Every structure is written in structure tokens, then in C-alpha cells.
JSON list of C-alpha atoms in Angstrom, two decimals:
[
{"chain": "N", "resi": 984, "resn": "MET", "atom": "CA", "xyz": [62.25, -9.07, -5.21]},
{"chain": "N", "resi": 985, "resn": "SER", "atom": "CA", "xyz": [61.69, -7.60, -8.64]},
{"chain": "N", "resi": 986, "resn": "VAL", "atom": "CA", "xyz": [59.70, -9.57, -11.20]},
{"chain": "N", "resi": 987, "resn": "ALA", "atom": "CA", "xyz": [62.91, -11.18, -12.44]},
{"chain": "N", "resi": 988, "resn": "HIS", "atom": "CA", "xyz": [63.78, -12.26, -8.91]},
{"chain": "N", "resi": 989, "resn": "HIS", "atom": "CA", "xyz": [60.36, -13.80, -8.45]},
{"chain": "N", "resi": 990, "resn": "HIS", "atom": "CA", "xyz": [60.89, -15.93, -11.56]},
{"chain": "N", "resi": 991, "resn": "THR", "atom": "CA", "xyz": [64.29, -17.02, -10.25]},
{"chain": "N", "resi": 992, "resn": "HIS", "atom": "CA", "xyz": [62.83, -17.86, -6.88]},
{"chain": "N", "resi": 993, "resn": "SER", "atom": "CA", "xyz": [60.05, -19.91, -8.45]},
{"chain": "N", "resi": 994, "resn": "ARG", "atom": "CA", "xyz": [62.61, -22.05, -10.28]},
{"chain": "N", "resi": 995, "resn": "HIS", "atom": "CA", "xyz": [64.66, -22.35, -7.10]},
{"chain": "N", "resi": 996, "resn": "ASP", "atom": "CA", "xyz": [61.55, -23.41, -5.17]},
{"chain": "N", "resi": 997, "resn": "GLU", "atom": "CA", "xyz": [60.83, -26.12, -7.74]},
{"chain": "N", "resi": 998, "resn": "VAL", "atom": "CA", "xyz": [64.34, -27.51, -7.35]},
{"chain": "N", "resi": 999, "resn": "VAL", "atom": "CA", "xyz": [64.08, -27.48, -3.55]},
{"chain": "N", "resi": 1000, "resn": "ALA", "atom": "CA", "xyz": [60.66, -29.14, -3.65]},
{"chain": "N", "resi": 1001, "resn": "ALA", "atom": "CA", "xyz": [62.01, -31.89, -5.92]},
{"chain": "N", "resi": 1002, "resn": "ARG", "atom": "CA", "xyz": [64.91, -32.52, -3.54]},
{"chain": "N", "resi": 1003, "resn": "VAL", "atom": "CA", "xyz": [62.56, -32.66, -0.56]},
{"chain": "N", "resi": 1004, "resn": "LYS", "atom": "CA", "xyz": [60.34, -35.19, -2.34]},
{"chain": "N", "resi": 1005, "resn": "ALA", "atom": "CA", "xyz": [63.39, -37.30, -3.20]},
{"chain": "N", "resi": 1006, "resn": "MET", "atom": "CA", "xyz": [64.59, -37.18, 0.41]},
{"chain": "N", "resi": 1007, "resn": "GLU", "atom": "CA", "xyz": [61.12, -38.17, 1.64]},
{"chain": "N", "resi": 1008, "resn": "ALA", "atom": "CA", "xyz": [61.09, -41.15, -0.72]},
{"chain": "N", "resi": 1009, "resn": "ILE", "atom": "CA", "xyz": [64.49, -42.33, 0.55]},
{"chain": "N", "resi": 1010, "resn": "LEU", "atom": "CA", "xyz": [63.49, -41.99, 4.21]},
{"chain": "N", "resi": 1011, "resn": "VAL", "atom": "CA", "xyz": [60.24, -43.87, 3.63]},
{"chain": "N", "resi": 1012, "resn": "GLU", "atom": "CA", "xyz": [62.00, -46.59, 1.60]},
{"chain": "N", "resi": 1013, "resn": "LYS", "atom": "CA", "xyz": [64.55, -47.14, 4.38]},
{"chain": "N", "resi": 1014, "resn": "GLY", "atom": "CA", "xyz": [61.80, -47.26, 6.99]},
{"chain": "N", "resi": 1015, "resn": "ILE", "atom": "CA", "xyz": [63.14, -44.24, 8.87]},
{"chain": "N", "resi": 1016, "resn": "ILE", "atom": "CA", "xyz": [59.83, -42.41, 8.67]},
{"chain": "N", "resi": 1017, "resn": "GLY", "atom": "CA", "xyz": [56.37, -43.39, 7.47]},
{"chain": "N", "resi": 1018, "resn": "THR", "atom": "CA", "xyz": [54.15, -41.58, 5.00]},
{"chain": "N", "resi": 1019, "resn": "ASP", "atom": "CA", "xyz": [51.55, -41.14, 7.75]},
{"chain": "N", "resi": 1020, "resn": "ALA", "atom": "CA", "xyz": [54.04, -39.18, 9.85]},
{"chain": "N", "resi": 1021, "resn": "ILE", "atom": "CA", "xyz": [54.95, -36.96, 6.89]},
{"chain": "N", "resi": 1022, "resn": "ASP", "atom": "CA", "xyz": [51.29, -36.29, 6.14]},
{"chain": "N", "resi": 1023, "resn": "PHE", "atom": "CA", "xyz": [50.64, -35.53, 9.81]},
{"chain": "N", "resi": 1024, "resn": "MET", "atom": "CA", "xyz": [53.47, -32.99, 10.08]},
{"chain": "N", "resi": 1025, "resn": "SER", "atom": "CA", "xyz": [52.44, -31.36, 6.81]},
{"chain": "N", "resi": 1026, "resn": "SER", "atom": "CA", "xyz": [48.90, -31.03, 8.12]},
{"chain": "N", "resi": 1027, "resn": "VAL", "atom": "CA", "xyz": [50.08, -29.55, 11.42]},
{"chain": "N", "resi": 1028, "resn": "TYR", "atom": "CA", "xyz": [52.12, -26.82, 9.75]},
{"chain": "N", "resi": 1029, "resn": "GLU", "atom": "CA", "xyz": [49.41, -26.12, 7.19]},
{"chain": "N", "resi": 1030, "resn": "ASN", "atom": "CA", "xyz": [46.43, -26.00, 9.54]},
{"chain": "N", "resi": 1031, "resn": "GLU", "atom": "CA", "xyz": [47.61, -25.62, 13.12]},
{"chain": "N", "resi": 1032, "resn": "VAL", "atom": "CA", "xyz": [50.92, -23.74, 13.06]},
{"chain": "N", "resi": 1033, "resn": "GLY", "atom": "CA", "xyz": [51.00, -20.72, 10.80]},
{"chain": "N", "resi": 1034, "resn": "PRO", "atom": "CA", "xyz": [50.12, -17.07, 10.32]},
{"chain": "N", "resi": 1035, "resn": "GLN", "atom": "CA", "xyz": [46.47, -17.83, 11.08]},
{"chain": "N", "resi": 1036, "resn": "LEU", "atom": "CA", "xyz": [47.52, -18.13, 14.73]},
{"chain": "N", "resi": 1037, "resn": "GLY", "atom": "CA", "xyz": [49.18, -14.74, 14.62]},
{"chain": "N", "resi": 1038, "resn": "ALA", "atom": "CA", "xyz": [46.08, -13.35, 12.91]},
{"chain": "N", "resi": 1039, "resn": "THR", "atom": "CA", "xyz": [43.89, -14.62, 15.75]},
{"chain": "N", "resi": 1040, "resn": "ILE", "atom": "CA", "xyz": [46.15, -12.97, 18.32]},
{"chain": "N", "resi": 1041, "resn": "VAL", "atom": "CA", "xyz": [46.14, -9.67, 16.42]},
{"chain": "N", "resi": 1042, "resn": "ALA", "atom": "CA", "xyz": [42.34, -9.72, 16.16]},
{"chain": "N", "resi": 1043, "resn": "ARG", "atom": "CA", "xyz": [42.11, -10.22, 19.93]},
{"chain": "N", "resi": 1044, "resn": "ALA", "atom": "CA", "xyz": [44.47, -7.28, 20.48]},
{"chain": "N", "resi": 1045, "resn": "TRP", "atom": "CA", "xyz": [42.36, -5.09, 18.21]},
{"chain": "N", "resi": 1046, "resn": "VAL", "atom": "CA", "xyz": [39.19, -5.67, 20.25]},
{"chain": "N", "resi": 1047, "resn": "ASP", "atom": "CA", "xyz": [40.62, -6.13, 23.75]},
{"chain": "N", "resi": 1048, "resn": "ALA", "atom": "CA", "xyz": [42.70, -3.20, 25.00]},
{"chain": "N", "resi": 1049, "resn": "ALA", "atom": "CA", "xyz": [43.83, -5.05, 28.13]},
{"chain": "N", "resi": 1050, "resn": "PHE", "atom": "CA", "xyz": [45.08, -8.00, 26.08]},
{"chain": "N", "resi": 1051, "resn": "ARG", "atom": "CA", "xyz": [46.78, -5.62, 23.65]},
{"chain": "N", "resi": 1052, "resn": "ALA", "atom": "CA", "xyz": [48.66, -4.01, 26.55]},
{"chain": "N", "resi": 1053, "resn": "ARG", "atom": "CA", "xyz": [49.77, -7.43, 27.79]},
{"chain": "N", "resi": 1054, "resn": "LEU", "atom": "CA", "xyz": [50.84, -8.44, 24.28]},
{"chain": "N", "resi": 1055, "resn": "LEU", "atom": "CA", "xyz": [53.03, -5.35, 23.89]},
{"chain": "N", "resi": 1056, "resn": "ALA", "atom": "CA", "xyz": [54.46, -5.77, 27.39]},
{"chain": "N", "resi": 1057, "resn": "ASP", "atom": "CA", "xyz": [55.21, -9.51, 27.18]},
{"chain": "N", "resi": 1058, "resn": "ALA", "atom": "CA", "xyz": [54.33, -11.11, 23.86]},
{"chain": "N", "resi": 1059, "resn": "THR", "atom": "CA", "xyz": [55.43, -14.60, 24.87]},
{"chain": "N", "resi": 1060, "resn": "ALA", "atom": "CA", "xyz": [53.17, -14.66, 27.93]},
{"chain": "N", "resi": 1061, "resn": "ALA", "atom": "CA", "xyz": [50.22, -13.09, 26.11]},
{"chain": "N", "resi": 1062, "resn": "CYS", "atom": "CA", "xyz": [50.46, -15.62, 23.28]},
{"chain": "N", "resi": 1063, "resn": "ALA", "atom": "CA", "xyz": [50.58, -18.41, 25.85]},
{"chain": "N", "resi": 1064, "resn": "GLU", "atom": "CA", "xyz": [47.23, -17.16, 27.18]},
{"chain": "N", "resi": 1065, "resn": "MET", "atom": "CA", "xyz": [45.79, -18.15, 23.81]},
{"chain": "N", "resi": 1066, "resn": "GLY", "atom": "CA", "xyz": [47.61, -21.47, 23.73]},
{"chain": "N", "resi": 1067, "resn": "VAL", "atom": "CA", "xyz": [50.30, -20.34, 21.30]},
{"chain": "N", "resi": 1068, "resn": "GLY", "atom": "CA", "xyz": [53.99, -20.86, 22.01]},
{"chain": "N", "resi": 1069, "resn": "GLY", "atom": "CA", "xyz": [56.84, -23.31, 21.98]},
{"chain": "N", "resi": 1070, "resn": "MET", "atom": "CA", "xyz": [60.02, -23.89, 20.03]},
{"chain": "N", "resi": 1071, "resn": "GLN", "atom": "CA", "xyz": [61.26, -20.85, 18.09]},
{"chain": "N", "resi": 1072, "resn": "GLY", "atom": "CA", "xyz": [58.91, -18.67, 20.11]},
{"chain": "N", "resi": 1073, "resn": "GLU", "atom": "CA", "xyz": [60.40, -18.76, 23.58]},
{"chain": "N", "resi": 1074, "resn": "GLU", "atom": "CA", "xyz": [61.21, -15.02, 23.55]},
{"chain": "N", "resi": 1075, "resn": "MET", "atom": "CA", "xyz": [59.06, -12.80, 21.34]},
{"chain": "N", "resi": 1076, "resn": "ILE", "atom": "CA", "xyz": [58.48, -9.06, 21.12]},
{"chain": "N", "resi": 1077, "resn": "VAL", "atom": "CA", "xyz": [55.50, -7.53, 19.33]},
{"chain": "N", "resi": 1078, "resn": "LEU", "atom": "CA", "xyz": [55.97, -4.17, 17.62]},
{"chain": "N", "resi": 1079, "resn": "GLU", "atom": "CA", "xyz": [52.94, -1.93, 17.21]},
{"chain": "N", "resi": 1080, "resn": "ASN", "atom": "CA", "xyz": [52.41, -0.06, 13.95]},
{"chain": "N", "resi": 1081, "resn": "THR", "atom": "CA", "xyz": [50.83, 3.37, 14.26]},
{"chain": "N", "resi": 1082, "resn": "ASP", "atom": "CA", "xyz": [50.03, 6.26, 11.94]},
{"chain": "N", "resi": 1083, "resn": "ALA", "atom": "CA", "xyz": [53.48, 7.68, 12.72]},
{"chain": "N", "resi": 1084, "resn": "VAL", "atom": "CA", "xyz": [55.65, 4.52, 12.94]},
{"chain": "N", "resi": 1085, "resn": "HIS", "atom": "CA", "xyz": [55.85, 1.42, 10.77]},
{"chain": "N", "resi": 1086, "resn": "ASN", "atom": "CA", "xyz": [57.92, -1.60, 11.84]},
{"chain": "N", "resi": 1087, "resn": "LEU", "atom": "CA", "xyz": [59.67, -4.06, 9.52]},
{"chain": "N", "resi": 1088, "resn": "VAL", "atom": "CA", "xyz": [61.20, -7.35, 10.69]},
{"chain": "N", "resi": 1089, "resn": "VAL", "atom": "CA", "xyz": [64.23, -9.07, 9.20]},
{"chain": "N", "resi": 1090, "resn": "CYS", "atom": "CA", "xyz": [66.91, -11.52, 10.29]},
{"chain": "N", "resi": 1091, "resn": "THR", "atom": "CA", "xyz": [70.15, -10.30, 8.75]},
{"chain": "N", "resi": 1092, "resn": "LEU", "atom": "CA", "xyz": [72.27, -13.30, 9.79]},
{"chain": "N", "resi": 1093, "resn": "CYS", "atom": "CA", "xyz": [69.98, -16.18, 8.81]},
{"chain": "N", "resi": 1094, "resn": "SER", "atom": "CA", "xyz": [66.19, -16.51, 8.97]},
{"chain": "N", "resi": 1095, "resn": "CYS", "atom": "CA", "xyz": [65.15, -16.48, 12.63]},
{"chain": "N", "resi": 1096, "resn": "TYR", "atom": "CA", "xyz": [61.38, -16.28, 12.76]},
{"chain": "N", "resi": 1097, "resn": "PRO", "atom": "CA", "xyz": [58.59, -16.76, 15.34]},
{"chain": "N", "resi": 1098, "resn": "TRP", "atom": "CA", "xyz": [57.34, -20.15, 14.15]},
{"chain": "N", "resi": 1099, "resn": "PRO", "atom": "CA", "xyz": [54.54, -20.64, 16.72]},
{"chain": "N", "resi": 1100, "resn": "VAL", "atom": "CA", "xyz": [52.84, -17.43, 15.59]},
{"chain": "N", "resi": 1101, "resn": "LEU", "atom": "CA", "xyz": [53.70, -17.18, 11.88]},
{"chain": "N", "resi": 1102, "resn": "GLY", "atom": "CA", "xyz": [54.51, -20.76, 10.92]},
{"chain": "N", "resi": 1103, "resn": "LEU", "atom": "CA", "xyz": [57.50, -21.48, 8.72]},
{"chain": "N", "resi": 1104, "resn": "PRO", "atom": "CA", "xyz": [59.22, -18.45, 7.15]},
{"chain": "N", "resi": 1105, "resn": "PRO", "atom": "CA", "xyz": [58.46, -17.73, 3.49]},
{"chain": "N", "resi": 1106, "resn": "ASN", "atom": "CA", "xyz": [61.33, -18.40, 1.11]},
{"chain": "N", "resi": 1107, "resn": "TRP", "atom": "CA", "xyz": [61.87, -14.73, 0.30]},
{"chain": "N", "resi": 1108, "resn": "TYR", "atom": "CA", "xyz": [62.44, -13.98, 4.01]},
{"chain": "N", "resi": 1109, "resn": "LYS", "atom": "CA", "xyz": [65.53, -16.21, 3.88]},
{"chain": "N", "resi": 1110, "resn": "TYR", "atom": "CA", "xyz": [67.05, -14.75, 0.71]},
{"chain": "N", "resi": 1111, "resn": "PRO", "atom": "CA", "xyz": [70.15, -12.55, 1.09]},
{"chain": "N", "resi": 1112, "resn": "ALA", "atom": "CA", "xyz": [68.51, -9.96, -1.15]},
{"chain": "N", "resi": 1113, "resn": "TYR", "atom": "CA", "xyz": [65.69, -9.37, 1.34]},
{"chain": "N", "resi": 1114, "resn": "ARG", "atom": "CA", "xyz": [67.95, -9.58, 4.37]},
{"chain": "N", "resi": 1115, "resn": "ALA", "atom": "CA", "xyz": [70.29, -6.93, 2.98]},
{"chain": "N", "resi": 1116, "resn": "ARG", "atom": "CA", "xyz": [67.81, -4.62, 1.28]},
{"chain": "N", "resi": 1117, "resn": "ALA", "atom": "CA", "xyz": [65.36, -4.56, 4.19]},
{"chain": "N", "resi": 1118, "resn": "VAL", "atom": "CA", "xyz": [68.04, -2.70, 6.13]},
{"chain": "N", "resi": 1119, "resn": "ARG", "atom": "CA", "xyz": [69.41, -0.53, 3.31]},
{"chain": "N", "resi": 1120, "resn": "ASP", "atom": "CA", "xyz": [66.21, 0.27, 1.42]},
{"chain": "N", "resi": 1121, "resn": "PRO", "atom": "CA", "xyz": [63.13, -0.69, 3.46]},
{"chain": "N", "resi": 1122, "resn": "ARG", "atom": "CA", "xyz": [60.81, 1.61, 1.53]},
{"chain": "N", "resi": 1123, "resn": "GLY", "atom": "CA", "xyz": [61.95, 0.08, -1.75]},
{"chain": "N", "resi": 1124, "resn": "VAL", "atom": "CA", "xyz": [61.37, -3.43, -0.43]},
{"chain": "N", "resi": 1125, "resn": "MET", "atom": "CA", "xyz": [57.91, -2.57, 0.88]},
{"chain": "N", "resi": 1126, "resn": "ALA", "atom": "CA", "xyz": [57.02, -0.89, -2.41]},
{"chain": "N", "resi": 1127, "resn": "GLU", "atom": "CA", "xyz": [57.77, -4.14, -4.24]},
{"chain": "N", "resi": 1128, "resn": "PHE", "atom": "CA", "xyz": [55.23, -5.82, -1.96]},
{"chain": "N", "resi": 1129, "resn": "GLY", "atom": "CA", "xyz": [52.73, -3.10, -2.86]},
{"chain": "N", "resi": 1130, "resn": "LEU", "atom": "CA", "xyz": [53.11, -1.06, 0.33]},
{"chain": "N", "resi": 1131, "resn": "ARG", "atom": "CA", "xyz": [53.84, 2.65, -0.05]},
{"chain": "N", "resi": 1132, "resn": "LEU", "atom": "CA", "xyz": [53.85, 4.76, 3.08]},
{"chain": "N", "resi": 1133, "resn": "PRO", "atom": "CA", "xyz": [53.94, 8.55, 3.45]},
{"chain": "N", "resi": 1134, "resn": "ASP", "atom": "CA", "xyz": [57.38, 10.11, 3.71]},
{"chain": "N", "resi": 1135, "resn": "SER", "atom": "CA", "xyz": [56.40, 11.33, 7.17]},
{"chain": "N", "resi": 1136, "resn": "THR", "atom": "CA", "xyz": [56.06, 7.76, 8.47]},
{"chain": "N", "resi": 1137, "resn": "GLU", "atom": "CA", "xyz": [59.09, 6.62, 10.45]},
{"chain": "N", "resi": 1138, "resn": "ILE", "atom": "CA", "xyz": [60.36, 3.19, 9.40]},
{"chain": "N", "resi": 1139, "resn": "ARG", "atom": "CA", "xyz": [61.95, 1.08, 12.12]},
{"chain": "N", "resi": 1140, "resn": "ILE", "atom": "CA", "xyz": [63.90, -2.08, 11.24]},
{"chain": "N", "resi": 1141, "resn": "TRP", "atom": "CA", "xyz": [64.13, -4.89, 13.80]},
{"chain": "N", "resi": 1142, "resn": "ASP", "atom": "CA", "xyz": [66.72, -7.65, 13.48]},
{"chain": "N", "resi": 1143, "resn": "SER", "atom": "CA", "xyz": [65.50, -10.97, 14.88]},
{"chain": "N", "resi": 1144, "resn": "SER", "atom": "CA", "xyz": [67.90, -13.51, 16.34]},
{"chain": "N", "resi": 1145, "resn": "ALA", "atom": "CA", "xyz": [67.82, -17.03, 17.75]},
{"chain": "N", "resi": 1146, "resn": "GLU", "atom": "CA", "xyz": [67.37, -15.50, 21.22]},
{"chain": "N", "resi": 1147, "resn": "LEU", "atom": "CA", "xyz": [64.75, -12.86, 20.40]},
{"chain": "N", "resi": 1148, "resn": "ARG", "atom": "CA", "xyz": [62.16, -12.89, 17.63]},
{"chain": "N", "resi": 1149, "resn": "TYR", "atom": "CA", "xyz": [60.05, -9.93, 16.57]},
{"chain": "N", "resi": 1150, "resn": "TRP", "atom": "CA", "xyz": [56.70, -9.68, 14.84]},
{"chain": "N", "resi": 1151, "resn": "VAL", "atom": "CA", "xyz": [54.33, -6.85, 14.06]},
{"chain": "N", "resi": 1152, "resn": "LEU", "atom": "CA", "xyz": [50.94, -5.78, 15.36]},
{"chain": "N", "resi": 1153, "resn": "PRO", "atom": "CA", "xyz": [49.55, -4.11, 12.23]},
{"chain": "N", "resi": 1154, "resn": "ARG", "atom": "CA", "xyz": [47.15, -1.18, 12.30]},
{"chain": "N", "resi": 1155, "resn": "ARG", "atom": "CA", "xyz": [43.49, -2.08, 12.40]},
{"chain": "N", "resi": 1156, "resn": "PRO", "atom": "CA", "xyz": [41.91, -1.15, 9.06]},
{"chain": "N", "resi": 1157, "resn": "GLU", "atom": "CA", "xyz": [39.26, 1.55, 8.96]},
{"chain": "N", "resi": 1158, "resn": "GLY", "atom": "CA", "xyz": [35.65, 0.48, 8.59]},
{"chain": "N", "resi": 1159, "resn": "THR", "atom": "CA", "xyz": [35.98, -2.63, 10.77]},
{"chain": "N", "resi": 1160, "resn": "ASP", "atom": "CA", "xyz": [34.13, -1.51, 13.89]},
{"chain": "N", "resi": 1161, "resn": "GLY", "atom": "CA", "xyz": [31.26, -3.96, 13.38]},
{"chain": "N", "resi": 1162, "resn": "LEU", "atom": "CA", "xyz": [33.38, -7.02, 12.60]},
{"chain": "N", "resi": 1163, "resn": "THR", "atom": "CA", "xyz": [33.80, -10.00, 14.92]},
{"chain": "N", "resi": 1164, "resn": "GLU", "atom": "CA", "xyz": [37.20, -11.30, 16.00]},
{"chain": "N", "resi": 1165, "resn": "GLU", "atom": "CA", "xyz": [36.90, -14.12, 13.47]},
{"chain": "N", "resi": 1166, "resn": "GLN", "atom": "CA", "xyz": [36.18, -11.64, 10.68]},
{"chain": "N", "resi": 1167, "resn": "LEU", "atom": "CA", "xyz": [39.01, -9.37, 11.77]},
{"chain": "N", "resi": 1168, "resn": "ALA", "atom": "CA", "xyz": [41.48, -12.28, 11.77]},
{"chain": "N", "resi": 1169, "resn": "LEU", "atom": "CA", "xyz": [40.77, -12.83, 8.07]},
{"chain": "N", "resi": 1170, "resn": "LEU", "atom": "CA", "xyz": [42.17, -9.36, 7.38]},
{"chain": "N", "resi": 1171, "resn": "VAL", "atom": "CA", "xyz": [45.56, -10.15, 8.95]},
{"chain": "N", "resi": 1172, "resn": "THR", "atom": "CA", "xyz": [48.15, -11.49, 6.51]},
{"chain": "N", "resi": 1173, "resn": "ARG", "atom": "CA", "xyz": [51.56, -13.03, 7.05]},
{"chain": "N", "resi": 1174, "resn": "ASP", "atom": "CA", "xyz": [53.11, -10.03, 5.26]},
{"chain": "N", "resi": 1175, "resn": "SER", "atom": "CA", "xyz": [51.44, -7.61, 7.68]},
{"chain": "N", "resi": 1176, "resn": "LEU", "atom": "CA", "xyz": [52.86, -9.60, 10.61]},
{"chain": "N", "resi": 1177, "resn": "ILE", "atom": "CA", "xyz": [56.36, -9.17, 9.14]},
{"chain": "N", "resi": 1178, "resn": "GLY", "atom": "CA", "xyz": [55.82, -5.56, 8.14]},
{"chain": "N", "resi": 1179, "resn": "VAL", "atom": "CA", "xyz": [56.13, -5.74, 4.36]},
{"chain": "N", "resi": 1180, "resn": "GLY", "atom": "CA", "xyz": [52.38, -5.26, 4.09]},
{"chain": "N", "resi": 1181, "resn": "GLU", "atom": "CA", "xyz": [49.38, -3.98, 5.99]},
{"chain": "N", "resi": 1182, "resn": "ALA", "atom": "CA", "xyz": [46.19, -5.67, 7.12]},
{"chain": "N", "resi": 1183, "resn": "LEU", "atom": "CA", "xyz": [43.61, -6.04, 4.38]},
{"chain": "N", "resi": 1184, "resn": "ARG", "atom": "CA", "xyz": [40.66, -3.69, 4.04]},
{"chain": "N", "resi": 1185, "resn": "PRO", "atom": "CA", "xyz": [37.17, -5.14, 4.56]},
{"chain": "N", "resi": 1186, "resn": "GLY", "atom": "CA", "xyz": [36.18, -7.01, 1.40]},
{"chain": "N", "resi": 1187, "resn": "ALA", "atom": "CA", "xyz": [39.78, -7.39, 0.26]},
{"chain": "N", "resi": 1188, "resn": "ALA", "atom": "CA", "xyz": [40.09, -10.79, 1.96]},
{"chain": "N", "resi": 1189, "resn": "ASP", "atom": "CA", "xyz": [37.25, -12.16, -0.19]},
{"chain": "N", "resi": 1190, "resn": "THR", "atom": "CA", "xyz": [38.80, -10.67, -3.33]},
{"chain": "N", "resi": 1191, "resn": "GLU", "atom": "CA", "xyz": [42.21, -12.17, -2.48]},
{"chain": "N", "resi": 1192, "resn": "ALA", "atom": "CA", "xyz": [40.65, -15.61, -1.83]},
{"chain": "N", "resi": 1193, "resn": "GLU", "atom": "CA", "xyz": [38.87, -15.52, -5.20]},
{"chain": "N", "resi": 1194, "resn": "ALA", "atom": "CA", "xyz": [42.11, -14.56, -6.96]}
]
């Protein structure tokens, strides 16, 4: 997860993408799947299944104390209230970040991940380097993502599995009292839902989009 690793991962991603494209071409040529079906599934995972769903749930929890309590008590049921759930999200637990405690999620054995809420896992989440270092050196990992927490903050590591998948309820940023749920959701990132980052400050979402 250093700069050198990022370069290596980029090359690896290019190779994987080329293989996927080649596999798609073979499947289409043999009539096993059509291009329309591929485009449809790509659209679903890009626009309907992804961290934007988790962001919407977090925003609701930030403004609705009763919903937040239900989310922390039974994440799977609370997500279902908002129409979010399904495969890879049958049993979920939400971990609340506070001023005193910060939660970080990893899957040390493979890459178990709450797909209905966060979409497909990012490539770095699957790499052995992240899976090992998140447990051994969580502060170092978070620092490489730009997150540096006070020494007084307790770091808790949660190991997801095929049976139980964790994700994080990040702290609500200061200065957001007047924002709507839709505006709050724009501050929630995939990284903050995993725990390697925090929610964006007001105005940072626009800056990130421009970048």
C-alpha cells in the first residue's frame, strides 16, 4: 500500500481487466451470454449496488436516532427497511466509530465483504498485504490512506467471514447540522465504510469530484 505497491497493483489491474475482456469476448462469441446482459450487470453494480447504498443508510442513521439504534442492533433488518439486502449480506453487523473508538474491517482468510451495502470489494481489500497488515499495523495502514488518529483512540479490528460481514458507521463530520440526508450521503465514502478513512468534511466532496 506504499506508492510502489500502488504502481504494482495498477499493472496487475490492467492484466486482470484484459483477461476479463478476453473472457467476455469468448462467452459472447460462443453465445453463452449476450453483450446486453453484460452491459446490464455492469450498470447494476455501478449504479444500483455499491457504496452509495451504504452512504444512504449512514446518512439516515446520522439524522434518525431510532433508525441508528436499529442499525446497530440488527444491521441486516435495518438495511432491509431501506430495501437493501440479499446475497453476501445475509448477516451483517455495523460498528459505530466514536471519538474514543475507531473500527477497521478486514477479511484475513479471503475477501468477504457486504456486497449489498458496499458493492464489490476494491482490489486492495483482497491483497494479502492489506489482509495481514490491517491486523499487525492498523495505524500504519490507515496512515497510508491519509487517516491519522490520536494515540488515545482505540483501534478495533474486525475479521469478516462468509457467515458474518462487518461494516462501519463513520462519525458524522462537524459542521453538517444543516445538511439534508442526500447531502450527508455525499460525504460518506467506501473507505469510511471499511474504516481506512473517515467521512468527508463539508465541501470536500465537491473538491474530490473535481479532482
